[in-house]
mmCIF file of C-alpha atoms in Angstrom:
data_model
loop_
_atom_site.group_PDB
_atom_site.id
_atom_site.type_symbol
_atom_site.label_atom_id
_atom_site.label_comp_id
_atom_site.label_asym_id
_atom_site.label_seq_id
_atom_site.Cartn_x
_atom_site.Cartn_y
_atom_site.Cartn_z
ATOM 1 C CA MET A 1 -46.696 170.417 79.666
ATOM 2 C CA PHE A 2 -46.826 166.648 79.144
ATOM 3 C CA GLU A 3 -50.305 165.400 78.283
ATOM 4 C CA LEU A 4 -51.925 161.969 78.141
ATOM 5 C CA PHE A 5 -55.511 161.201 77.154
ATOM 6 C CA GLY A 6 -55.691 164.876 76.189
ATOM 7 C CA ILE A 7 -55.291 166.183 79.747
ATOM 8 C CA PRO A 8 -52.198 167.422 81.660
ATOM 9 C CA ALA A 9 -50.105 164.874 83.564
ATOM 10 C CA THR A 10 -50.761 166.706 86.844
ATOM 11 C CA MET A 11 -54.505 166.202 86.366
ATOM 12 C CA LEU A 12 -53.964 162.514 85.625
ATOM 13 C CA VAL A 13 -51.990 162.105 88.859
ATOM 14 C CA MET A 14 -54.704 163.922 90.798
ATOM 15 C CA PHE A 15 -57.445 161.751 89.280
ATOM 16 C CA ALA A 16 -55.468 158.558 90.025
ATOM 17 C CA GLY A 17 -54.834 159.635 93.623
ATOM 18 C CA PHE A 18 -58.487 160.570 94.076
ATOM 19 C CA GLY A 19 -59.441 157.173 92.636
ATOM 20 C CA LEU A 20 -57.193 155.410 95.170
ATOM 21 C CA LEU A 21 -58.895 157.188 98.084
ATOM 22 C CA ILE A 22 -62.387 156.555 96.766
ATOM 23 C CA GLY A 23 -61.561 152.917 95.992
ATOM 24 C CA ILE A 24 -60.721 152.363 99.667
ATOM 25 C CA LEU A 25 -64.010 153.946 100.731
ATOM 26 C CA PHE A 26 -65.979 152.067 98.081
ATOM 27 C CA GLY A 27 -64.549 148.696 99.062
ATOM 28 C CA PHE A 28 -65.063 149.256 102.782
ATOM 29 C CA PHE A 29 -68.489 150.915 102.904
ATOM 30 C CA GLY A 30 -70.065 149.811 99.623
ATOM 31 C CA MET A 31 -70.433 153.534 98.941
ATOM 32 C CA GLY A 32 -68.291 156.621 98.666
ATOM 33 C CA GLY A 33 -67.718 156.505 94.904
ATOM 34 C CA SER A 34 -69.445 158.844 92.549
ATOM 35 C CA PHE A 35 -71.140 160.946 95.202
ATOM 36 C CA LEU A 36 -67.659 162.406 95.655
ATOM 37 C CA VAL A 37 -66.577 162.168 91.999
ATOM 38 C CA THR A 38 -69.589 163.897 90.444
ATOM 39 C CA PRO A 39 -69.477 167.031 92.671
ATOM 40 C CA ALA A 40 -65.696 167.233 92.113
ATOM 41 C CA LEU A 41 -66.188 167.171 88.336
ATOM 42 C CA LEU A 42 -68.917 169.803 88.602
ATOM 43 C CA VAL A 43 -66.573 172.004 90.642
ATOM 44 C CA MET A 44 -63.884 171.545 87.967
ATOM 45 C CA GLY A 45 -66.272 172.903 85.357
ATOM 46 C CA TYR A 46 -67.348 169.742 83.503
ATOM 47 C CA PRO A 47 -70.906 169.760 82.055
ATOM 48 C CA SER A 48 -73.587 168.098 84.205
ATOM 49 C CA ARG A 49 -74.106 165.286 81.710
ATOM 50 C CA VAL A 50 -70.385 164.441 81.622
ATOM 51 C CA ALA A 51 -70.021 164.699 85.419
ATOM 52 C CA VAL A 52 -72.961 162.343 86.000
ATOM 53 C CA GLY A 53 -72.146 159.890 83.191
ATOM 54 C CA SER A 54 -68.431 159.674 84.020
ATOM 55 C CA GLY A 55 -69.287 159.216 87.695
ATOM 56 C CA LEU A 56 -71.489 156.236 86.845
ATOM 57 C CA ALA A 57 -68.801 154.734 84.593
ATOM 58 C CA PHE A 58 -66.287 155.030 87.434
ATOM 59 C CA VAL A 59 -68.767 153.386 89.810
ATOM 60 C CA PHE A 60 -69.189 150.469 87.413
ATOM 61 C CA GLY A 61 -65.471 149.738 87.147
ATOM 62 C CA THR A 62 -64.768 150.125 90.867
ATOM 63 C CA SER A 63 -67.759 148.027 91.945
ATOM 64 C CA VAL A 64 -66.591 145.104 89.781
ATOM 65 C CA ILE A 65 -63.240 145.088 91.585
ATOM 66 C CA ALA A 66 -64.767 145.434 95.058
ATOM 67 C CA THR A 67 -67.554 142.881 94.459
ATOM 68 C CA LEU A 68 -65.045 140.192 93.501
ATOM 69 C CA LYS A 69 -63.253 140.702 96.820
ATOM 70 C CA HIS A 70 -66.499 140.630 98.835
ATOM 71 C CA ARG A 71 -67.527 137.476 96.979
ATOM 72 C CA ASP A 72 -64.322 135.843 98.183
ATOM 73 C CA LEU A 73 -65.305 136.826 101.742
ATOM 74 C CA GLY A 74 -68.808 135.323 101.359
ATOM 75 C CA GLN A 75 -70.515 138.692 101.833
ATOM 76 C CA VAL A 76 -72.827 138.775 98.793
ATOM 77 C CA ASP A 77 -76.522 137.784 98.887
ATOM 78 C CA TYR A 78 -77.221 137.085 95.219
ATOM 79 C CA LYS A 79 -80.963 136.583 95.686
ATOM 80 C CA LEU A 80 -81.308 140.025 97.256
ATOM 81 C CA GLY A 81 -78.977 141.616 94.694
ATOM 82 C CA VAL A 82 -80.781 140.214 91.646
ATOM 83 C CA SER A 83 -84.169 141.234 93.092
ATOM 84 C CA MET A 84 -83.002 144.817 93.482
ATOM 85 C CA ILE A 85 -81.713 145.074 89.900
ATOM 86 C CA ILE A 86 -85.298 145.147 88.565
ATOM 87 C CA GLY A 87 -86.350 148.229 90.516
ATOM 88 C CA THR A 88 -82.983 149.894 89.998
ATOM 89 C CA THR A 89 -83.156 149.592 86.190
ATOM 90 C CA VAL A 90 -86.531 151.344 86.063
ATOM 91 C CA GLY A 91 -85.351 154.049 88.463
ATOM 92 C CA LEU A 92 -82.173 154.661 86.426
ATOM 93 C CA GLU A 93 -84.093 155.357 83.244
ATOM 94 C CA VAL A 94 -86.486 157.725 85.024
ATOM 95 C CA GLY A 95 -83.580 159.573 86.677
ATOM 96 C CA LYS A 96 -81.685 159.948 83.398
ATOM 97 C CA GLU A 97 -84.718 161.406 81.617
ATOM 98 C CA ILE A 98 -85.162 163.935 84.436
ATOM 99 C CA VAL A 99 -81.532 165.094 84.071
ATOM 100 C CA LEU A 100 -81.819 165.449 80.281
ATOM 101 C CA TYR A 101 -85.041 167.437 80.654
ATOM 102 C CA LEU A 102 -83.560 169.751 83.307
ATOM 103 C CA GLU A 103 -80.441 170.189 81.160
ATOM 104 C CA GLU A 104 -82.599 171.494 78.312
ATOM 105 C CA LEU A 105 -84.042 174.036 80.738
ATOM 106 C CA GLY A 106 -80.567 174.977 81.973
ATOM 107 C CA LEU A 107 -81.427 173.953 85.545
ATOM 108 C CA ALA A 108 -79.636 170.609 85.889
ATOM 109 C CA GLY A 109 -76.455 171.804 87.619
ATOM 110 C CA ASN A 110 -78.211 173.832 90.316
ATOM 111 C CA ILE A 111 -80.889 171.268 91.096
ATOM 112 C CA ILE A 112 -78.420 168.360 91.217
ATOM 113 C CA SER A 113 -76.175 170.337 93.570
ATOM 114 C CA ILE A 114 -79.036 171.305 95.898
ATOM 115 C CA THR A 115 -80.232 167.697 95.998
ATOM 116 C CA TYR A 116 -76.706 166.598 96.897
ATOM 117 C CA VAL A 117 -76.612 169.060 99.799
ATOM 118 C CA LEU A 118 -79.931 167.866 101.198
ATOM 119 C CA LEU A 119 -79.206 164.147 100.820
ATOM 120 C CA LEU A 120 -75.582 164.141 101.950
ATOM 121 C CA GLY A 121 -76.312 166.508 104.822
ATOM 122 C CA GLY A 122 -79.352 164.565 106.020
ATOM 123 C CA ILE A 123 -77.765 161.126 105.832
ATOM 124 C CA GLY A 124 -74.459 162.418 107.207
ATOM 125 C CA ALA A 125 -76.233 163.932 110.219
ATOM 126 C CA PHE A 126 -78.125 160.676 110.820
ATOM 127 C CA VAL A 127 -75.027 158.455 110.588
ATOM 128 C CA THR A 128 -73.007 160.793 112.814
ATOM 129 C CA TYR A 129 -75.832 160.923 115.370
ATOM 130 C CA GLU A 130 -76.077 157.125 115.446
ATOM 131 C CA ALA A 131 -72.304 156.836 115.910
ATOM 132 C CA LEU A 132 -72.166 159.413 118.703
ATOM 133 C CA LYS A 133 -75.160 157.786 120.397
ATOM 134 C CA GLY A 134 -73.136 154.581 120.483
ATOM 135 C CA ASP A 135 -76.013 152.405 119.300
ATOM 136 C CA SER A 136 -74.076 149.792 117.396
ATOM 137 C CA GLY A 137 -76.775 147.161 117.340
ATOM 138 C CA GLY A 138 -77.620 145.643 114.010
ATOM 139 C CA GLY A 139 -74.792 143.516 112.788
ATOM 140 C CA VAL A 140 -71.897 145.934 112.769
ATOM 141 C CA SER A 141 -69.413 143.130 113.331
ATOM 142 C CA HIS A 142 -67.646 142.180 110.108
ATOM 143 C CA ASP A 143 -67.154 138.572 111.187
ATOM 144 C CA VAL A 144 -70.314 137.038 109.730
ATOM 145 C CA ASP A 145 -71.237 133.383 109.471
ATOM 146 C CA GLU A 146 -73.180 133.222 106.222
ATOM 147 C CA ASP A 147 -75.250 130.209 107.369
ATOM 148 C CA ALA A 148 -76.033 131.447 110.882
ATOM 149 C CA GLU A 149 -79.393 133.037 111.668
ATOM 150 C CA ILE A 150 -79.333 136.637 112.811
ATOM 151 C CA ASP A 151 -80.013 137.443 116.451
ATOM 152 C CA ALA A 152 -83.285 139.408 116.700
ATOM 153 C CA ASP A 153 -81.558 141.884 119.020
ATOM 154 C CA ASP A 154 -79.183 142.791 116.181
ATOM 155 C CA ILE A 155 -81.997 143.914 113.870
ATOM 156 C CA PRO A 156 -82.973 147.631 113.963
ATOM 157 C CA GLU A 157 -86.491 148.328 115.236
ATOM 158 C CA ILE A 158 -87.602 149.878 111.939
ATOM 159 C CA ALA A 159 -86.486 146.749 110.079
ATOM 160 C CA LYS A 160 -88.386 144.536 112.521
ATOM 161 C CA LYS A 161 -91.533 146.558 111.824
ATOM 162 C CA ILE A 162 -91.081 146.292 108.054
ATOM 163 C CA GLN A 163 -90.366 142.559 108.276
ATOM 164 C CA SER A 164 -93.620 142.120 110.209
ATOM 165 C CA TYR A 165 -95.650 143.039 107.112
ATOM 166 C CA SER A 166 -96.232 139.816 105.191
ATOM 167 C CA LEU A 167 -97.082 141.151 101.744
ATOM 168 C CA PRO A 168 -96.520 138.269 99.277
ATOM 169 C CA PRO A 169 -94.294 137.277 97.678
ATOM 170 C CA MET A 170 -91.883 136.951 100.599
ATOM 171 C CA LEU A 171 -88.158 136.325 100.122
ATOM 172 C CA THR A 172 -85.896 134.502 102.574
ATOM 173 C CA LEU A 173 -82.518 136.215 102.651
ATOM 174 C CA ARG A 174 -79.156 135.328 104.185
ATOM 175 C CA GLY A 175 -79.354 134.845 107.937
ATOM 176 C CA GLY A 176 -82.978 133.680 107.786
ATOM 177 C CA ILE A 177 -84.423 137.163 107.171
ATOM 178 C CA GLN A 178 -87.860 137.223 105.522
ATOM 179 C CA VAL A 179 -88.975 140.400 103.770
ATOM 180 C CA SER A 180 -91.536 141.331 101.137
ATOM 181 C CA LEU A 181 -90.272 141.548 97.564
ATOM 182 C CA TRP A 182 -92.245 144.791 97.202
ATOM 183 C CA MET A 183 -90.168 146.486 99.918
ATOM 184 C CA ILE A 184 -86.958 145.434 98.153
ATOM 185 C CA LEU A 185 -88.268 146.766 94.837
ATOM 186 C CA ALA A 186 -89.258 150.085 96.453
ATOM 187 C CA VAL A 187 -85.770 150.576 97.927
ATOM 188 C CA ALA A 188 -84.204 149.592 94.590
ATOM 189 C CA PHE A 189 -86.367 152.006 92.571
ATOM 190 C CA ALA A 190 -85.601 154.921 94.899
ATOM 191 C CA THR A 191 -81.859 154.325 94.785
ATOM 192 C CA GLY A 192 -81.960 153.694 91.022
ATOM 193 C CA LEU A 193 -83.713 157.037 90.583
ATOM 194 C CA LEU A 194 -80.940 158.700 92.585
ATOM 195 C CA SER A 195 -78.298 156.887 90.542
ATOM 196 C CA GLY A 196 -79.700 158.170 87.274
ATOM 197 C CA PHE A 197 -80.416 161.683 88.559
ATOM 198 C CA LEU A 198 -77.289 162.354 90.621
ATOM 199 C CA GLY A 199 -74.765 160.101 88.915
ATOM 200 C CA VAL A 200 -74.213 158.055 92.050
ATOM 201 C CA GLY A 201 -74.141 154.323 92.593
ATOM 202 C CA GLY A 202 -76.842 154.859 95.216
ATOM 203 C CA GLY A 203 -74.769 153.089 97.861
ATOM 204 C CA PHE A 204 -74.806 155.932 100.386
ATOM 205 C CA ILE A 205 -78.603 155.512 100.399
ATOM 206 C CA ARG A 206 -78.962 151.805 99.639
ATOM 207 C CA MET A 207 -76.462 150.348 102.118
ATOM 208 C CA PRO A 208 -78.053 152.122 105.126
ATOM 209 C CA ALA A 209 -81.488 151.200 103.726
ATOM 210 C CA LEU A 210 -80.561 147.508 103.505
ATOM 211 C CA PHE A 211 -79.435 147.638 107.127
ATOM 212 C CA TYR A 212 -81.947 149.981 108.787
ATOM 213 C CA LEU A 213 -85.031 149.128 106.687
ATOM 214 C CA ILE A 214 -84.565 145.491 105.667
ATOM 215 C CA GLY A 215 -82.325 144.304 108.519
ATOM 216 C CA VAL A 216 -79.453 142.861 106.463
ATOM 217 C CA PRO A 217 -76.190 142.597 108.477
ATOM 218 C CA VAL A 218 -73.719 145.331 107.569
ATOM 219 C CA PRO A 219 -71.046 143.150 105.885
ATOM 220 C CA ILE A 220 -73.646 141.447 103.692
ATOM 221 C CA ALA A 221 -75.338 144.796 103.011
ATOM 222 C CA VAL A 222 -72.002 146.183 101.797
ATOM 223 C CA GLY A 223 -71.186 143.192 99.573
ATOM 224 C CA THR A 224 -74.699 142.916 98.116
ATOM 225 C CA ASP A 225 -74.878 146.656 97.599
ATOM 226 C CA LEU A 226 -71.653 146.540 95.575
ATOM 227 C CA PHE A 227 -73.003 143.615 93.529
ATOM 228 C CA GLU A 228 -76.117 145.640 92.693
ATOM 229 C CA ILE A 229 -74.104 148.818 92.043
ATOM 230 C CA MET A 230 -72.098 146.859 89.490
ATOM 231 C CA PHE A 231 -75.273 146.506 87.411
ATOM 232 C CA SER A 232 -76.754 149.958 88.077
ATOM 233 C CA GLY A 233 -73.419 151.617 87.288
ATOM 234 C CA GLY A 234 -73.040 149.579 84.101
ATOM 235 C CA ILE A 235 -76.561 150.288 82.893
ATOM 236 C CA GLY A 236 -76.377 153.954 83.852
ATOM 237 C CA SER A 237 -73.017 154.570 82.196
ATOM 238 C CA PHE A 238 -74.242 152.817 79.025
ATOM 239 C CA LEU A 239 -77.312 155.051 78.894
ATOM 240 C CA TYR A 240 -75.227 158.200 79.362
ATOM 241 C CA ALA A 241 -72.556 157.026 76.909
ATOM 242 C CA GLN A 242 -75.228 156.918 74.215
ATOM 243 C CA SER A 243 -75.672 160.685 74.622
ATOM 244 C CA GLY A 244 -71.938 161.431 74.934
ATOM 245 C CA GLY A 245 -71.936 161.718 78.709
ATOM 246 C CA VAL A 246 -68.933 159.462 79.494
ATOM 247 C CA ASP A 247 -65.416 160.941 79.246
ATOM 248 C CA LEU A 248 -62.854 158.120 79.265
ATOM 249 C CA SER A 249 -60.011 160.580 79.864
ATOM 250 C CA ILE A 250 -61.564 161.109 83.306
ATOM 251 C CA VAL A 251 -62.702 157.564 84.008
ATOM 252 C CA ALA A 252 -59.458 155.752 83.053
ATOM 253 C CA PRO A 253 -57.101 157.430 85.574
ATOM 254 C CA LEU A 254 -59.755 157.264 88.308
ATOM 255 C CA LEU A 255 -60.101 153.514 87.762
ATOM 256 C CA ALA A 256 -56.336 153.035 87.691
ATOM 257 C CA GLY A 257 -56.141 154.424 91.212
ATOM 258 C CA SER A 258 -59.284 152.741 92.539
ATOM 259 C CA ALA A 259 -58.194 149.255 91.386
ATOM 260 C CA LEU A 260 -55.798 149.057 94.341
ATOM 261 C CA GLY A 261 -57.957 151.040 96.742
ATOM 262 C CA ALA A 262 -61.041 148.859 96.275
ATOM 263 C CA ARG A 263 -59.083 145.701 97.111
ATOM 264 C CA VAL A 264 -57.632 147.329 100.226
ATOM 265 C CA GLY A 265 -61.018 148.600 101.408
ATOM 266 C CA SER A 266 -62.769 145.290 100.755
ATOM 267 C CA ALA A 267 -60.101 143.340 102.632
ATOM 268 C CA ALA A 268 -60.418 145.736 105.588
ATOM 269 C CA THR A 269 -64.072 144.773 106.121
ATOM 270 C CA SER A 270 -62.965 141.406 107.534
ATOM 271 C CA ILE A 271 -60.653 142.862 110.197
ATOM 272 C CA VAL A 272 -61.958 146.308 111.194
ATOM 273 C CA ASP A 273 -64.794 146.963 113.626
ATOM 274 C CA GLU A 274 -67.086 149.350 111.766
ATOM 275 C CA ASP A 275 -67.879 151.337 114.927
ATOM 276 C CA GLU A 276 -64.351 152.760 114.730
ATOM 277 C CA ILE A 277 -65.058 154.217 111.287
ATOM 278 C CA LYS A 278 -68.791 155.055 111.280
ATOM 279 C CA ILE A 279 -68.447 158.532 112.751
ATOM 280 C CA TYR A 280 -65.766 159.449 110.190
ATOM 281 C CA PHE A 281 -68.033 158.388 107.372
ATOM 282 C CA GLY A 282 -70.870 160.512 108.737
ATOM 283 C CA LEU A 283 -68.535 163.481 108.943
ATOM 284 C CA MET A 284 -67.373 162.830 105.376
ATOM 285 C CA LEU A 285 -70.966 163.050 104.154
ATOM 286 C CA LEU A 286 -71.430 166.307 106.046
ATOM 287 C CA LEU A 287 -68.221 167.718 104.544
ATOM 288 C CA GLY A 288 -69.399 166.599 101.094
ATOM 289 C CA ALA A 289 -72.679 168.467 101.617
ATOM 290 C CA LEU A 290 -70.759 171.533 102.807
ATOM 291 C CA ALA A 291 -68.485 171.361 99.751
ATOM 292 C CA VAL A 292 -71.403 171.422 97.328
ATOM 293 C CA ALA A 293 -73.098 174.211 99.308
ATOM 294 C CA VAL A 294 -69.890 176.290 99.174
ATOM 295 C CA ARG A 295 -69.679 175.805 95.417
ATOM 296 C CA GLN A 296 -73.289 176.902 94.973
ATOM 297 C CA ALA A 297 -72.640 179.969 97.145
ATOM 298 C CA GLY A 298 -69.607 180.772 95.002
ATOM 299 C CA ASN A 299 -71.704 180.591 91.834
ATOM 300 C CA TYR A 300 -74.396 182.794 93.344
ATOM 301 C CA LEU A 301 -71.954 185.389 94.707
ATOM 302 C CA GLY A 302 -69.615 185.237 91.718
ATOM 303 C CA MET A 303 -66.650 184.222 93.921
ATOM 304 C CA GLY A 304 -64.556 181.723 91.952
ATOM 305 C CA VAL A 305 -62.246 181.082 94.917
ATOM 306 C CA LEU A 306 -65.055 179.189 96.668
ATOM 307 C CA ASP A 307 -64.907 176.546 93.930
ATOM 308 C CA TYR A 308 -61.381 175.704 95.069
ATOM 309 C CA VAL A 309 -62.484 175.667 98.715
ATOM 310 C CA SER A 310 -65.243 173.236 97.724
ATOM 311 C CA LEU A 311 -62.825 170.955 95.873
ATOM 312 C CA ALA A 312 -60.446 171.009 98.872
ATOM 313 C CA LEU A 313 -63.312 169.927 101.169
ATOM 314 C CA ILE A 314 -64.202 167.017 98.865
ATOM 315 C CA LEU A 315 -60.611 165.799 98.601
ATOM 316 C CA GLY A 316 -60.017 166.359 102.318
ATOM 317 C CA SER A 317 -63.055 164.358 103.385
ATOM 318 C CA ALA A 318 -62.030 161.418 101.184
ATOM 319 C CA LEU A 319 -58.477 161.545 102.517
ATOM 320 C CA MET A 320 -59.655 161.704 106.127
ATOM 321 C CA VAL A 321 -61.930 158.671 105.990
ATOM 322 C CA ALA A 322 -59.688 156.572 103.737
ATOM 323 C CA GLY A 323 -56.832 157.247 106.139
ATOM 324 C CA ALA A 324 -59.011 156.215 109.089
ATOM 325 C CA VAL A 325 -59.886 152.920 107.361
ATOM 326 C CA VAL A 326 -56.256 152.096 106.584
ATOM 327 C CA TYR A 327 -55.122 153.090 110.100
ATOM 328 C CA SER A 328 -57.793 150.942 111.779
ATOM 329 C CA ALA A 329 -56.951 147.997 109.510
ATOM 330 C CA LEU A 330 -53.244 148.242 110.343
ATOM 331 C CA LYS A 331 -54.039 148.572 114.048
ATOM 332 C CA SER A 332 -56.226 145.460 113.950
ATOM 333 C CA MET A 333 -53.543 143.532 112.062
ATOM 334 C CA ARG A 334 -50.881 144.532 114.610
ATOM 335 C CA ALA A 335 -53.169 143.485 117.449
ATOM 336 C CA GLY A 336 -53.644 140.102 115.753
ATOM 337 C CA THR A 337 -49.928 139.500 115.333
ATOM 338 C CA THR A 338 -49.332 140.242 119.016
ATOM 339 C CA GLY A 339 -52.024 137.800 120.054
ATOM 340 C CA THR A 340 -54.534 140.459 121.155
ATOM 341 C CA THR A 341 -58.017 140.222 119.683
ATOM 342 C CA PRO A 342 -59.676 143.620 119.160
ATOM 343 C CA THR A 343 -63.026 143.813 120.882
ATOM 344 C CA ALA A 344 -66.163 144.514 118.849
ATOM 345 C CA ASP A 345 -69.127 146.275 120.339
#
C-alpha cells in the first residue's frame, strides 16, 4: 500500500478530512479542535503523550489560520488576549507535569479519558440546555460594532455579578466592559491547566467562560479565544515536542485539511446566527463524551469493537456540526442574495 510520512495513504486522507471538519468548527466556535483530535488518537492506539502533544500542535497551526480571519473581521480583543496568556502559560506547565507524572504511574490514559467524559458531558449538557431553553441573551449576534458599548441586557447575570467586584487592577475591554485582571488570570490558568493536561486548546471551556463569566460578546470571545489558543497551543506543543510527544506525520495531514476549514468557519461567523448552531454544538460535546466513555468501557470489558464505535461517534459528531455550520452559512448567503435579511434572536 502507498505510504507517505510513514503512514498509509488511506490514513492520510482520513486525517486530512478530519482536519477539514475540525477546521470549520474551530473557525466558527473558537473551539472544537484537539478535544476531538486527542480522543481520536487515543482510540487509534497512540500513546497518551503523542496524542496530547500532537493535539496541541494541531491546535497551534489551526488557530493561526483562524485568528488571521477573525482579525480581518475585527473580532479580536488584544488586551484581553495578552492578559490571558500569562495565566495560561503557568497552567500549561502544571498540566504537562501532571501528565508526565501520571504516565510514569501508568494511569495517564484512563484519567485523561475520564476527565474528558466529565468535562465534555457537563459542558455539553449545559450548552444544550441553554439552547433548548431559548435564552439567547448575551451577544449571540455575530454582527458586532467593535466601538459600540454593550447593552447591559445582553450580559449574562453571572458576568454582571463578577463585573461588580472591583478588585484592582481593573481592565477595560472591548464594548466598555470592566473586569478585574485577577478574574481573567484565574480563567486563563484553569484553561491552561486543561490544555496541558488534556491536550486541548481550552476553547471549549474558555470561550463559554469569556461569555458567561466575563461578559464578552460571543464573536469577540471566539476571536480572542483563538488568539490566545495560538499562544497556548504553540507553547504546549513546544513543551511536548521536547519530550518526543509531537508526531508530524499526524499533524501535517490534519493541518492540510484544517487550513481550508478554518477559513470557512471563521467567515461563517459574520453571516450565521449562532442560535441556529448552538444546540448542535452542545450535542457534539455530549457525543464526544459518549465516545470516550464507550472506549473506556471497551478497554474495561476487553471488547475491541467498542473502540471503532467510539471513533465513529467522534467523526460523526464533527461531521454533523460542521455540516450544520456550512448549511446555515449557505442558507444565510442565499437569503442575502434574494434580498431577505435573516432575523437574529
